Coordinates of N, CA and C in Angstrom, one line a residue:
X1 N 22.2 -24.8 -15.3 CA 21.1 -25.5 -14.5 C 20.5 -24.6 -13.4
X2 N 19.2 -24.4 -13.4 CA 18.6 -23.6 -12.3 C 19.0 -24.2 -10.9
X3 N 19.1 -23.3 -10.0 CA 19.3 -23.6 -8.6 C 18.0 -23.2 -7.8
X4 N 17.4 -24.1 -7.1 CA 16.1 -23.9 -6.4 C 16.3 -23.9 -5.0
X5 N 15.6 -22.9 -4.3 CA 15.7 -22.8 -2.9 C 14.1 -23.2 -2.4
X6 N 14.0 -23.9 -1.3 CA 12.7 -24.1 -0.8 C 12.1 -23.0 0.1
X7 N 11.0 -22.5 -0.2 CA 10.4 -21.5 0.7 C 9.7 -22.1 1.9
X8 N 10.3 -22.1 3.0 CA 9.7 -22.9 4.1 C 8.5 -22.3 4.8
X9 N 8.1 -21.1 4.3 CA 6.8 -20.5 4.8 C 5.6 -21.1 4.0
X10 N 5.9 -21.7 2.8 CA 5.0 -22.3 1.9 C 5.0 -23.7 1.8
X11 N 6.3 -24.3 1.7 CA 6.4 -25.8 1.5 C 6.6 -26.5 2.8
X12 N 6.2 -27.7 2.9 CA 6.2 -28.5 4.0 C 5.5 -28.0 5.2
X13 N 4.4 -27.3 4.9 CA 3.6 -26.5 5.9 C 2.9 -27.3 6.8
X14 N 2.8 -28.7 6.6 CA 2.2 -29.6 7.5 C 3.1 -30.0 8.7
X15 N 4.4 -29.5 8.6 CA 5.4 -29.8 9.7 C 5.7 -28.6 10.6
X16 N 6.1 -28.8 11.7 CA 6.6 -27.6 12.6 C 7.7 -27.0 11.8
X17 N 7.9 -25.7 12.0 CA 8.8 -24.9 11.1 C 10.2 -25.6 11.2
X18 N 10.7 -25.9 12.5 CA 12.1 -26.3 12.6 C 12.2 -27.6 11.9
X19 N 11.2 -28.4 11.6 CA 11.3 -29.8 10.9 C 11.3 -29.5 9.4
X20 N 11.0 -28.4 8.9 CA 11.0 -28.2 7.5 C 12.3 -28.1 6.8
X21 N 13.3 -27.7 7.6 CA 14.7 -27.6 7.2 C 15.2 -29.1 6.8
X22 N 15.0 -30.0 7.6 CA 15.4 -31.4 7.3 C 14.5 -31.9 6.2
X23 N 13.3 -31.6 6.1 CA 12.5 -32.1 4.9 C 12.9 -31.4 3.7
X24 N 13.3 -30.2 3.7 CA 13.8 -29.6 2.5 C 15.1 -30.3 1.9
X25 N 16.0 -30.6 2.9 CA 17.2 -31.2 2.5 C 17.0 -32.7 2.1
X26 N 16.0 -33.4 2.6 CA 15.7 -34.8 2.1 C 15.1 -34.8 0.8
X27 N 14.3 -33.6 0.4 CA 13.7 -33.6 -0.9 C 14.8 -33.2 -1.9
X28 N 16.0 -32.8 -1.5 CA 17.0 -32.5 -2.5 C 17.4 -31.1 -2.7
X29 N 16.7 -30.2 -1.9 CA 17.1 -28.8 -2.0 C 18.4 -28.4 -1.3
X30 N 19.2 -27.6 -1.7 CA 20.4 -27.2 -1.2 C 20.3 -25.8 -0.4
X31 N 19.2 -25.2 -0.6 CA 19.0 -23.8 0.1 C 17.6 -23.6 0.5
X32 N 17.4 -22.8 1.4 CA 16.0 -22.4 1.9 C 15.8 -20.8 1.9
X33 N 14.6 -20.4 2.0 CA 14.3 -19.1 2.2 C 13.0 -19.1 3.0
X34 N 12.5 -18.1 3.6 CA 11.2 -18.0 4.3 C 10.9 -16.5 4.7
X35 N 9.8 -16.3 5.2 CA 9.3 -14.9 5.5 C 10.2 -14.4 6.7
X36 N 10.4 -15.2 7.7 CA 11.2 -14.8 8.8 C 11.2 -15.9 10.0
X37 N 12.3 -15.9 10.8 CA 12.3 -16.8 11.9 C 12.7 -16.1 13.1
X38 N 12.2 -14.8 13.4 CA 12.6 -14.0 14.4 C 12.2 -14.5 15.8
X39 N 11.2 -15.5 15.8 CA 11.0 -16.0 17.1 C 11.8 -17.1 17.6
X40 N 12.8 -17.5 16.7 CA 13.7 -18.5 17.1 C 15.1 -17.8 17.4
X41 N 15.9 -18.3 18.3 CA 17.2 -17.8 18.5 C 18.1 -17.8 17.3
X42 N 19.0 -16.9 17.0 CA 19.7 -17.0 15.8 C 20.6 -18.3 15.9
X43 N 21.1 -18.7 17.0 CA 22.0 -19.8 17.0 C 21.2 -21.1 16.6
X44 N 19.9 -21.2 17.0 CA 19.1 -22.4 16.7 C 18.9 -22.3 15.0
X45 N 18.6 -21.1 14.5 CA 18.5 -21.2 13.1 C 19.7 -21.6 12.3
X46 N 20.9 -21.0 12.8 CA 22.2 -21.5 12.2 C 22.4 -22.9 12.3
X47 N 22.0 -23.5 13.4 CA 22.2 -25.0 13.6 C 21.3 -25.7 12.7
X48 N 20.0 -25.3 12.4 CA 19.2 -26.0 11.6 C 19.7 -25.9 10.2
X49 N 20.3 -24.9 9.7 CA 21.0 -24.8 8.4 C 22.2 -25.7 8.3
X50 N 23.1 -25.6 9.3 CA 24.3 -26.4 9.3 C 24.1 -27.9 9.4
X51 N 23.2 -28.3 10.2 CA 22.9 -29.7 10.5 C 22.3 -30.4 9.2
X52 N 21.6 -29.6 8.4 CA 21.1 -30.1 7.2 C 21.7 -29.8 5.9
X53 N 22.9 -29.1 6.1 CA 23.7 -28.8 4.9 C 23.0 -27.8 3.9
X54 N 22.3 -26.8 4.5 CA 21.5 -25.9 3.7 C 22.1 -24.5 3.6
X55 N 22.0 -23.8 2.6 CA 22.3 -22.4 2.5 C 21.0 -21.5 2.7
X56 N 21.2 -20.5 3.5 CA 20.1 -19.6 3.7 C 20.3 -18.5 2.6
X57 N 19.2 -18.4 1.8 CA 19.3 -17.5 0.6 C 18.6 -16.2 0.8
X58 N 17.6 -16.2 1.6 CA 16.7 -15.0 1.7 C 15.8 -15.1 2.9
X59 N 15.5 -13.9 3.5 CA 14.3 -13.9 4.4 C 13.9 -12.4 4.3
X60 N 12.8 -12.1 5.0 CA 12.2 -10.8 5.1 C 12.6 -9.9 6.3
X61 N 12.7 -8.6 6.2 CA 12.7 -7.8 7.4 C 11.4 -8.0 8.3
X62 N 11.5 -7.9 9.5 CA 10.2 -7.9 10.2 C 9.0 -7.0 9.5
X63 N 7.9 -7.6 9.6 CA 6.8 -7.0 8.8 C 5.9 -6.0 9.6
X64 N 6.1 -5.8 10.8 CA 5.2 -5.2 11.7 C 4.2 -6.0 12.2
X65 N 3.0 -5.6 12.6 CA 1.9 -6.5 13.2 C 1.0 -6.9 12.0
X66 N 1.1 -8.0 11.6 CA 0.5 -8.7 10.5 C -1.1 -8.6 10.7
X67 N -1.5 -9.1 11.9 CA -2.8 -9.2 12.2 C -3.6 -7.8 12.2
X68 N -2.8 -6.7 12.4 CA -3.4 -5.4 12.4 C -3.2 -4.7 11.0
X69 N -2.8 -5.5 10.1 CA -2.8 -5.0 8.7 C -1.4 -4.6 8.2
X70 N -0.4 -4.7 8.9 CA 1.0 -4.4 8.5 C 1.5 -5.3 7.4
X71 N 2.1 -4.8 6.4 CA 2.7 -5.6 5.3 C 4.0 -5.0 5.0
X72 N 4.8 -4.8 6.1 CA 6.1 -4.2 6.0 C 6.0 -2.7 6.5
X73 N 7.0 -2.1 6.8 CA 7.1 -0.9 7.5 C 7.7 0.3 6.7
X74 N 8.4 0.0 5.6 CA 9.2 1.0 4.9 C 8.5 2.2 4.4
X75 N 7.1 2.1 4.1 CA 6.5 3.3 3.6 C 5.5 3.9 4.6
X76 N 5.6 3.4 5.9 CA 4.6 3.7 6.9 C 5.1 5.1 7.6
X77 N 4.5 6.2 7.5 CA 4.8 7.4 8.2 C 4.7 7.3 9.7
X78 N 5.6 7.9 10.5 CA 5.6 7.8 11.9 C 6.2 6.5 12.5
X79 N 6.7 5.7 11.6 CA 7.3 4.5 12.2 C 8.7 4.2 11.7
X80 N 9.4 5.3 11.5 CA 10.8 5.3 11.0 C 11.7 4.6 12.0
X81 N 11.5 5.0 13.3 CA 12.3 4.3 14.3 C 12.1 2.7 14.3
X82 N 10.9 2.3 14.2 CA 10.5 1.0 14.2 C 11.2 0.3 13.0
X83 N 11.1 1.0 11.9 CA 11.7 0.4 10.6 C 13.2 0.3 10.8
X84 N 13.9 1.2 11.4 CA 15.3 1.2 11.5 C 15.8 0.1 12.5
X85 N 15.0 -0.1 13.5 CA 15.3 -1.2 14.4 C 15.1 -2.5 13.6
X86 N 14.1 -2.7 12.7 CA 14.0 -3.8 12.0 C 15.0 -4.0 11.0
X87 N 15.6 -3.0 10.5 CA 16.9 -3.3 9.7 C 18.1 -3.9 10.5
X88 N 18.3 -3.3 11.6 CA 19.3 -3.9 12.4 C 19.1 -5.2 12.9
X89 N 17.9 -5.6 13.2 CA 17.5 -6.9 13.7 C 17.8 -7.9 12.5
X90 N 17.3 -7.5 11.3 CA 17.4 -8.4 10.2 C 18.9 -8.7 9.8
X91 N 19.7 -7.6 9.8 CA 21.1 -7.7 9.5 C 21.8 -8.6 10.6
X92 N 21.4 -8.5 11.8 CA 22.0 -9.5 12.8 C 21.6 -10.9 12.4
X93 N 20.4 -11.2 12.0 CA 20.0 -12.5 11.6 C 20.8 -12.9 10.3
X94 N 21.0 -12.1 9.5 CA 21.7 -12.3 8.1 C 23.1 -12.7 8.5
X95 N 23.8 -11.9 9.4 CA 25.1 -12.3 9.8 C 25.2 -13.7 10.5
X96 N 24.2 -14.0 11.4 CA 24.3 -15.3 12.0 C 24.1 -16.5 11.1
X97 N 23.3 -16.2 10.0 CA 23.0 -17.3 9.0 C 23.7 -17.2 7.8
X98 N 24.7 -16.3 7.6 CA 25.4 -16.1 6.4 C 24.5 -15.9 5.3
X99 N 23.5 -15.1 5.4 CA 22.5 -14.9 4.3 C 22.9 -13.5 3.7
X100 N 22.8 -13.5 2.4 CA 23.2 -12.3 1.7 C 22.1 -11.4 1.0
X101 N 20.9 -11.8 1.2 CA 19.7 -11.1 0.8 C 18.7 -10.9 1.8
X102 N 18.1 -9.8 1.8 CA 17.0 -9.5 2.8 C 16.0 -8.7 1.9
X103 N 14.7 -9.3 2.0 CA 13.6 -8.6 1.3 C 13.0 -7.5 2.2
X104 N 12.8 -6.3 1.7 CA 12.2 -5.3 2.4 C 10.9 -5.0 1.9
X105 N 9.8 -5.4 2.5 CA 8.5 -5.1 2.2 C 8.1 -3.6 2.3
X106 N 7.5 -3.1 1.4 CA 7.2 -1.6 1.3 C 6.1 -1.3 2.4
X107 N 5.0 -2.1 2.5 CA 3.9 -1.6 3.3 C 2.8 -1.3 2.5
X108 N 1.7 -1.0 3.2 CA 0.4 -0.7 2.3 C 0.1 0.7 2.5
X109 N -0.7 1.3 1.6 CA -1.1 2.7 1.7 C -2.4 2.7 2.5
X110 N -2.6 3.7 3.3 CA -3.8 3.8 4.1 C -4.9 4.7 3.4
X111 N -6.1 4.7 3.9 CA -7.1 5.4 3.2 C -6.8 7.0 3.3
X112 N -6.9 7.6 2.1 CA -6.7 9.0 2.1 C -5.3 9.4 2.1
X113 N -4.3 8.6 2.1 CA -2.9 8.9 2.1 C -2.4 9.2 0.8
X114 N -1.4 10.0 0.7 CA -0.7 10.4 -0.6 C 0.3 9.3 -1.0
X115 N 0.0 8.7 -2.0 CA 0.9 7.5 -2.4 C 2.3 8.2 -2.8
X116 N 2.4 9.3 -3.3 CA 3.7 10.0 -3.7 C 4.5 10.2 -2.5
X117 N 3.8 10.7 -1.4 CA 4.7 11.0 -0.1 C 5.1 9.7 0.5
X118 N 4.2 8.6 0.4 CA 4.7 7.2 1.0 C 5.8 6.8 0.1
X119 N 5.8 7.0 -1.1 CA 6.9 6.5 -2.0 C 8.2 7.1 -1.7
X120 N 8.2 8.5 -1.4 CA 9.4 9.2 -1.0 C 10.0 8.6 0.3
X121 N 9.1 8.4 1.2 CA 9.4 7.8 2.5 C 10.0 6.4 2.4
X122 N 9.4 5.6 1.5 CA 9.9 4.2 1.2 C 11.4 4.4 0.6
X123 N 11.5 5.3 -0.3 CA 12.8 5.3 -0.8 C 14.0 5.9 0.1
X124 N 13.6 6.8 1.0 CA 14.5 7.3 2.0 C 14.8 6.1 3.0
X125 N 13.8 5.2 3.4 CA 14.0 4.1 4.2 C 14.9 2.9 3.5
X126 N 14.7 2.9 2.2 CA 15.6 1.9 1.4 C 16.9 2.3 1.4
X127 N 17.2 3.6 1.3 CA 18.6 4.1 1.3 C 19.3 3.9 2.7
X128 N 18.5 4.1 3.7 CA 19.0 3.9 5.1 C 19.4 2.4 5.2
X129 N 18.5 1.5 4.8 CA 18.7 0.1 4.9 C 20.0 -0.4 4.0
X130 N 20.1 0.2 2.9 CA 21.1 -0.2 1.9 C 22.4 0.3 2.3
X131 N 22.5 1.3 3.1 CA 23.8 1.9 3.6 C 24.3 0.9 4.6
X132 N 23.5 0.5 5.5 CA 23.8 -0.5 6.6 C 24.1 -1.8 5.9
X133 N 23.4 -2.3 5.0 CA 23.5 -3.5 4.3 C 24.8 -3.6 3.6
X134 N 25.2 -2.5 2.9 CA 26.4 -2.5 2.2 C 27.6 -2.8 3.1
X135 N 27.7 -2.3 4.4 CA 28.7 -2.5 5.3 C 28.7 -4.0 5.7
X136 N 27.5 -4.6 5.6 CA 27.6 -6.1 6.0 C 27.6 -7.1 4.8
X137 N 27.7 -6.5 3.6 CA 27.9 -7.4 2.4 C 26.6 -8.0 2.0
X138 N 25.5 -7.4 2.3 CA 24.1 -7.9 2.2 C 23.4 -7.0 1.2
X139 N 22.5 -7.6 0.3 CA 21.6 -6.9 -0.6 C 20.2 -6.8 -0.1
X140 N 19.6 -5.6 -0.2 CA 18.2 -5.4 0.2 C 17.4 -5.5 -1.0
X141 N 16.4 -6.3 -1.2 CA 15.6 -6.6 -2.3 C 14.3 -5.9 -2.2
X142 N 13.8 -5.4 -3.5 CA 12.4 -4.9 -3.6 C 11.7 -6.0 -4.4
X143 N 10.5 -6.4 -3.9 CA 9.6 -7.2 -4.6 C 8.3 -6.6 -4.9
X144 N 7.9 -6.4 -6.1 CA 6.5 -6.0 -6.4 C 5.6 -7.1 -6.1
X145 N 4.4 -6.8 -5.5 CA 3.4 -7.7 -5.2 C 2.1 -7.3 -5.7
X146 N 1.3 -8.3 -6.3 CA 0.1 -7.9 -7.1 C -1.0 -7.5 -6.1
X147 N -1.8 -6.5 -6.6 CA -2.9 -5.8 -5.7 C -4.0 -6.7 -5.5
X148 N -4.2 -7.9 -6.1 CA -5.2 -8.8 -5.8 C -5.0 -9.6 -4.6
X149 N -3.8 -10.1 -4.5 CA -3.4 -10.9 -3.4 C -3.2 -10.0 -2.1
X150 N -2.7 -8.8 -2.4 CA -2.3 -7.8 -1.2 C -2.8 -6.4 -1.6
X151 N -4.1 -6.2 -1.4 CA -4.6 -4.9 -1.8 C -4.0 -3.8 -1.0
X152 N -3.7 -2.7 -1.7 CA -3.2 -1.4 -1.2 C -1.6 -1.5 -1.0
X153 N -1.0 -2.5 -1.5 CA 0.4 -2.7 -1.4 C 1.1 -1.5 -2.2
X154 N 2.1 -1.0 -1.8 CA 2.7 0.2 -2.4 C 3.3 -0.1 -3.8
X155 N 4.0 -1.1 -3.8 CA 4.8 -1.5 -5.0 C 4.3 -2.7 -5.7
X156 N 3.7 -2.5 -6.9 CA 2.9 -3.5 -7.5 C 3.5 -4.1 -8.8
X157 N 4.4 -3.4 -9.5 CA 5.0 -3.8 -10.8 C 6.5 -3.7 -10.8
X158 N 7.0 -4.6 -11.7 CA 8.4 -4.7 -12.0 C 8.9 -3.3 -12.4
X159 N 8.1 -2.7 -13.3 CA 8.6 -1.5 -13.8 C 8.6 -0.3 -12.8
X160 N 7.8 -0.3 -11.8 CA 7.9 0.6 -10.6 C 9.2 0.4 -9.9
X161 N 9.5 -0.8 -9.6 CA 10.6 -1.2 -8.9 C 11.9 -0.9 -9.7
X162 N 11.9 -1.1 -11.0 CA 13.0 -0.8 -11.9 C 13.4 0.7 -11.8
X163 N 12.3 1.5 -11.8 CA 12.6 3.0 -11.7 C 13.1 3.3 -10.4
X164 N 12.6 2.8 -9.4 CA 13.2 3.2 -8.1 C 14.7 2.8 -7.9
X165 N 14.9 1.6 -8.4 CA 16.4 1.1 -8.4 C 17.2 2.0 -9.2
X166 N 16.8 2.4 -10.4 CA 17.5 3.3 -11.1 C 17.8 4.7 -10.5
X167 N 16.7 5.3 -10.0 CA 16.8 6.5 -9.4 C 17.8 6.5 -8.1
X168 N 17.6 5.5 -7.3 CA 18.4 5.4 -6.0 C 19.7 5.0 -6.3
X169 N 20.1 4.2 -7.3 CA 21.3 3.9 -7.8 C 22.3 3.5 -6.7
X170 N 21.9 2.5 -5.9 CA 22.6 1.9 -4.8 C 23.1 0.5 -5.1
X171 N 24.4 0.2 -4.8 CA 24.8 -1.2 -5.3 C 24.3 -2.2 -4.4
X172 N 23.6 -1.8 -3.2 CA 23.1 -2.9 -2.3 C 21.6 -3.0 -2.3
X173 N 21.0 -2.4 -3.3 CA 19.7 -2.6 -3.7 C 19.5 -3.4 -5.1
X174 N 18.4 -4.3 -5.0 CA 18.2 -5.1 -6.2 C 16.8 -5.6 -6.2
X175 N 16.5 -6.1 -7.3 CA 15.2 -6.6 -7.7 C 14.9 -8.1 -7.3
X176 N 13.8 -8.4 -6.7 CA 13.3 -9.7 -6.4 C 12.1 -10.0 -7.3
X177 N 12.4 -10.6 -8.4 CA 11.5 -10.8 -9.5 C 10.6 -12.0 -9.2
X178 N 9.4 -11.8 -8.6 CA 8.4 -12.9 -8.4 C 7.6 -13.1 -9.7
X179 N 7.8 -14.2 -10.3 CA 7.1 -14.4 -11.6 C 5.5 -14.6 -11.5
X180 N 5.2 -15.2 -10.2 CA 3.7 -15.2 -10.0 C 3.1 -13.8 -10.0
X181 N 3.6 -12.9 -9.2 CA 3.1 -11.5 -9.1 C 3.1 -10.8 -10.4
X182 N 4.3 -11.1 -11.1 CA 4.5 -10.3 -12.4 C 3.7 -10.7 -13.5
X183 N 3.3 -12.1 -13.5 CA 2.3 -12.6 -14.4 C 1.0 -11.8 -14.3
X184 N 0.6 -11.8 -13.0 CA -0.7 -11.2 -12.7 C -0.8 -9.6 -13.1
X185 N 0.5 -8.9 -12.8 CA 0.5 -7.5 -13.1 C 1.5 -7.4 -14.4
X186 N 1.0 -7.5 -15.6 CA 1.7 -7.2 -16.8 C 2.0 -8.4 -17.6
X187 N 2.1 -9.6 -17.2 CA 2.5 -10.8 -18.0 C 3.7 -10.5 -18.8
X188 N 3.8 -11.1 -20.0 CA 4.9 -10.9 -20.9 C 6.2 -11.2 -20.2
X189 N 6.3 -12.4 -19.4 CA 7.3 -12.6 -18.5 C 8.6 -12.8 -19.1
X190 N 8.9 -13.5 -20.1 CA 10.2 -13.8 -20.7 C 10.8 -12.5 -21.1
X191 N 10.0 -11.6 -21.8 CA 10.6 -10.3 -22.2 C 11.0 -9.3 -21.1
X192 N 10.2 -9.4 -20.1 CA 10.5 -8.5 -18.9 C 11.6 -9.1 -18.1
X193 N 11.8 -10.4 -17.9 CA 12.9 -11.0 -17.3 C 14.1 -10.5 -18.0
X194 N 14.1 -10.7 -19.3 CA 15.3 -10.3 -20.1 C 15.7 -8.9 -19.9
X195 N 14.7 -8.1 -20.0 CA 14.9 -6.5 -19.9 C 15.5 -6.2 -18.5
X196 N 15.0 -6.8 -17.4 CA 15.4 -6.5 -16.0 C 16.3 -7.4 -15.3
X197 N 16.9 -8.3 -16.0 CA 17.8 -9.3 -15.5 C 19.0 -8.6 -14.7
X198 N 19.5 -7.6 -15.3 CA 20.7 -7.1 -14.7 C 20.4 -6.4 -13.4
X199 N 19.1 -6.1 -13.1 CA 18.7 -5.6 -11.8 C 18.2 -6.6 -10.8
X200 N 18.2 -7.9 -11.3 CA 17.5 -8.9 -10.5 C 18.6 -9.7 -9.8
X201 N 18.3 -9.9 -8.5 CA 19.2 -10.7 -7.6 C 18.6 -12.0 -7.2
X202 N 17.2 -12.1 -7.3 CA 16.5 -13.4 -6.9 C 15.3 -13.5 -7.7
X203 N 14.8 -14.7 -7.9 CA 13.7 -15.0 -8.7 C 12.8 -15.9 -7.9
X204 N 11.4 -15.8 -7.8 CA 10.6 -16.7 -7.2 C 9.4 -17.1 -8.2
X205 N 8.9 -18.4 -7.9 CA 8.1 -19.0 -8.9 C 6.9 -19.6 -8.3
X206 N 5.7 -19.7 -9.0 CA 4.5 -20.4 -8.6 C 3.6 -20.4 -9.8
X207 N 2.7 -21.4 -9.8 CA 1.8 -21.4 -10.9 C 0.7 -20.3 -10.8
X208 N 0.2 -19.9 -12.1 CA -0.7 -18.9 -12.2 C -1.8 -19.5 -13.1
X209 N -3.1 -19.3 -12.6 CA -3.6 -18.8 -11.3 C -3.4 -19.9 -10.2
X210 N -3.7 -19.4 -9.0 CA -3.8 -20.3 -7.9 C -2.6 -20.3 -6.9
X211 N -1.4 -20.0 -7.6 CA -0.2 -20.0 -6.8 C 0.2 -21.3 -6.2
X212 N -0.1 -22.3 -7.0 CA 0.3 -23.8 -6.7 C 1.5 -24.1 -7.4
X213 N 1.8 -25.4 -7.6 CA 3.0 -25.9 -8.3 C 3.3 -25.3 -9.6
X214 N 4.5 -25.0 -10.0 CA 4.8 -24.4 -11.2 C 4.4 -25.1 -12.5
X215 N 4.1 -26.4 -12.3 CA 3.6 -27.2 -13.6 C 2.1 -27.0 -13.7
X216 N 1.5 -26.3 -12.9 CA 0.1 -26.1 -13.0 C -0.2 -24.6 -13.5
X217 N -1.2 -24.4 -14.4 CA -1.4 -23.0 -14.7 C -0.9 -22.7 -16.2
X218 N -0.9 -21.4 -16.4 CA -0.7 -20.8 -17.8 C 0.8 -20.6 -18.1
X219 N 1.7 -20.7 -17.2 CA 3.0 -20.3 -17.5 C 3.8 -21.6 -18.0
X220 N 4.8 -21.4 -18.9 CA 5.6 -22.5 -19.5 C 6.9 -22.3 -18.8
X221 N 7.1 -22.9 -17.5 CA 8.2 -22.7 -16.7 C 9.5 -23.4 -17.3
X222 N 9.4 -24.5 -18.0 CA 10.6 -25.1 -18.5 C 11.2 -24.1 -19.6
X223 N 10.4 -23.5 -20.4 CA 10.9 -22.6 -21.4 C 11.6 -21.4 -20.6
X224 N 11.0 -20.9 -19.4 CA 11.7 -19.9 -18.8 C 13.0 -20.3 -18.1
X225 N 13.0 -21.5 -17.6 CA 14.3 -22.0 -16.9 C 15.4 -22.1 -18.0
X226 N 15.0 -22.6 -19.1 CA 16.1 -22.7 -20.3 C 16.5 -21.3 -20.7
X227 N 15.5 -20.4 -20.6 CA 16.0 -19.0 -21.0 C 16.9 -18.4 -20.0
X228 N 16.5 -18.6 -18.8 CA 17.5 -18.1 -17.7 C 18.9 -18.7 -17.7
X229 N 19.0 -20.1 -18.1 CA 20.3 -20.6 -18.4 C 21.0 -20.0 -19.4
X230 N 20.2 -19.8 -20.5 CA 20.8 -19.2 -21.8 C 21.4 -17.7 -21.6
X231 N 20.7 -17.1 -20.7 CA 21.1 -15.7 -20.6 C 22.1 -15.5 -19.4
X232 N 22.4 -16.6 -18.7 CA 23.4 -16.6 -17.7 C 23.1 -16.2 -16.3
X233 N 21.8 -16.4 -16.0 CA 21.3 -16.1 -14.7 C 21.9 -17.1 -13.6
X234 N 22.7 -16.6 -12.6 CA 23.4 -17.4 -11.7 C 22.7 -17.4 -10.3
X235 N 21.6 -16.7 -10.1 CA 21.0 -16.7 -8.8 C 20.2 -17.8 -8.4
X236 N 19.5 -17.8 -7.3 CA 18.6 -18.8 -6.9 C 17.2 -18.5 -7.4
X237 N 16.5 -19.6 -7.5 CA 15.0 -19.5 -7.9 C 14.2 -20.1 -6.7
X238 N 13.5 -19.2 -6.1 CA 12.7 -19.6 -4.9 C 11.3 -20.3 -5.2
X239 N 11.1 -21.3 -4.6 CA 9.8 -22.0 -4.8 C 8.8 -21.6 -3.6
X240 N 8.2 -20.5 -4.1 CA 7.3 -19.9 -3.1 C 5.9 -20.0 -3.5
X241 N 5.4 -21.3 -3.4 CA 4.0 -21.7 -3.8 C 3.3 -22.5 -2.8
X242 N 2.0 -22.5 -2.9 CA 1.1 -23.3 -2.1 C 0.9 -24.7 -2.7
X243 N 1.5 -25.8 -2.2 CA 1.2 -27.1 -2.7 C -0.3 -27.5 -2.7
X244 N -0.6 -28.2 -3.8 CA -2.0 -28.6 -3.9 C -2.2 -29.6 -2.7
X245 N -1.3 -30.3 -2.3 CA -1.5 -31.3 -1.2 C -0.1 -31.5 -0.5
X246 N 0.4 -32.8 -0.4 CA 1.6 -33.1 0.2 C 2.7 -32.5 -0.7
X247 N 3.6 -31.7 0.0 CA 4.7 -31.0 -0.8 C 5.6 -32.0 -1.5
X248 N 6.1 -33.2 -1.0 CA 6.8 -34.1 -1.7 C 6.1 -34.8 -2.9
X249 N 4.9 -35.0 -2.8 CA 4.0 -35.5 -3.9 C 3.9 -34.6 -5.0
X250 N 4.0 -33.3 -4.7 CA 3.9 -32.4 -5.8 C 5.2 -31.9 -6.4
X251 N 6.4 -32.6 -6.1 CA 7.7 -32.1 -6.5 C 8.1 -32.8 -7.7
X252 N 7.3 -33.5 -8.4 CA 7.7 -34.2 -9.6 C 8.2 -33.2 -10.7
X253 N 7.5 -32.0 -10.7 CA 8.0 -31.1 -11.6 C 9.5 -30.6 -11.6
X254 N 10.1 -30.8 -10.4 CA 11.4 -30.2 -10.2 C 12.5 -31.3 -10.5
X255 N 12.1 -32.6 -10.6 CA 13.1 -33.7 -10.6 C 14.1 -33.5 -11.8
X256 N 13.6 -33.1 -13.0 CA 14.5 -33.0 -14.1 C 15.5 -31.9 -14.0
X257 N 15.4 -31.1 -12.9 CA 16.2 -29.9 -12.8 C 17.1 -30.0 -11.5
X258 N 16.9 -31.0 -10.8 CA 17.6 -31.2 -9.6 C 19.0 -32.0 -9.9
X259 N 20.0 -31.6 -9.1 CA 21.3 -32.3 -9.4 C 21.2 -33.8 -9.3
X260 N 21.8 -34.5 -10.1 CA 21.8 -36.0 -10.0 C 22.9 -36.5 -9.0
X261 N 22.5 -37.5 -8.2 CA 23.3 -38.2 -7.3 C 23.3 -37.7 -5.9

């Protein structure tokens, strides 16, 4: 049976962030993930999880200055110290919330920059993060993001990420397989999931097109869920989509897959 985590950066967005934990638990979720909660004290985040009986599955390293165009720091030249500080900060939050996975966004390429050089910096930074994460019992995840939603993003395809993981060969690095992004870049989801499942630590879902509820759009998610059960996927599936309206009203798709009682 699939295990679903609520992405609180997307779901229950009409509520203040702190209230979304309670809403997720009331909706039947046993786990949550989100982009980050670095503006909250670590003890407060831990209390929100414990008080609502939730597991923290995943969050992102600090992304830099989003309003100025940052989409992660790992491939950005001249910001290595800032990146390393972000690794330490995220691992502190992981320890406080007993979270075992952190997503490291690559960042975007600037005009006229050499993508190969940025990729080498990205890999160097991934290894730095992975070495620290290994000591903490945490995995660092790579998530390809489609270039339509995020123009200029360095890492676009599952295949790119798979090659990086193979070349770096570090036990604390793994794939975050976002089905929404992967459908836009390459399609053929069932075959690609099957091929890369041994590298995959986390899966995220949304309908395509639109990034709405998984029962909208061109993908047959029940088929994919049954397939993941059949091949023995034991990780979480993150619900990272934009509800058409009220989050709870749009959760009928998940009811057959939620634990009973």
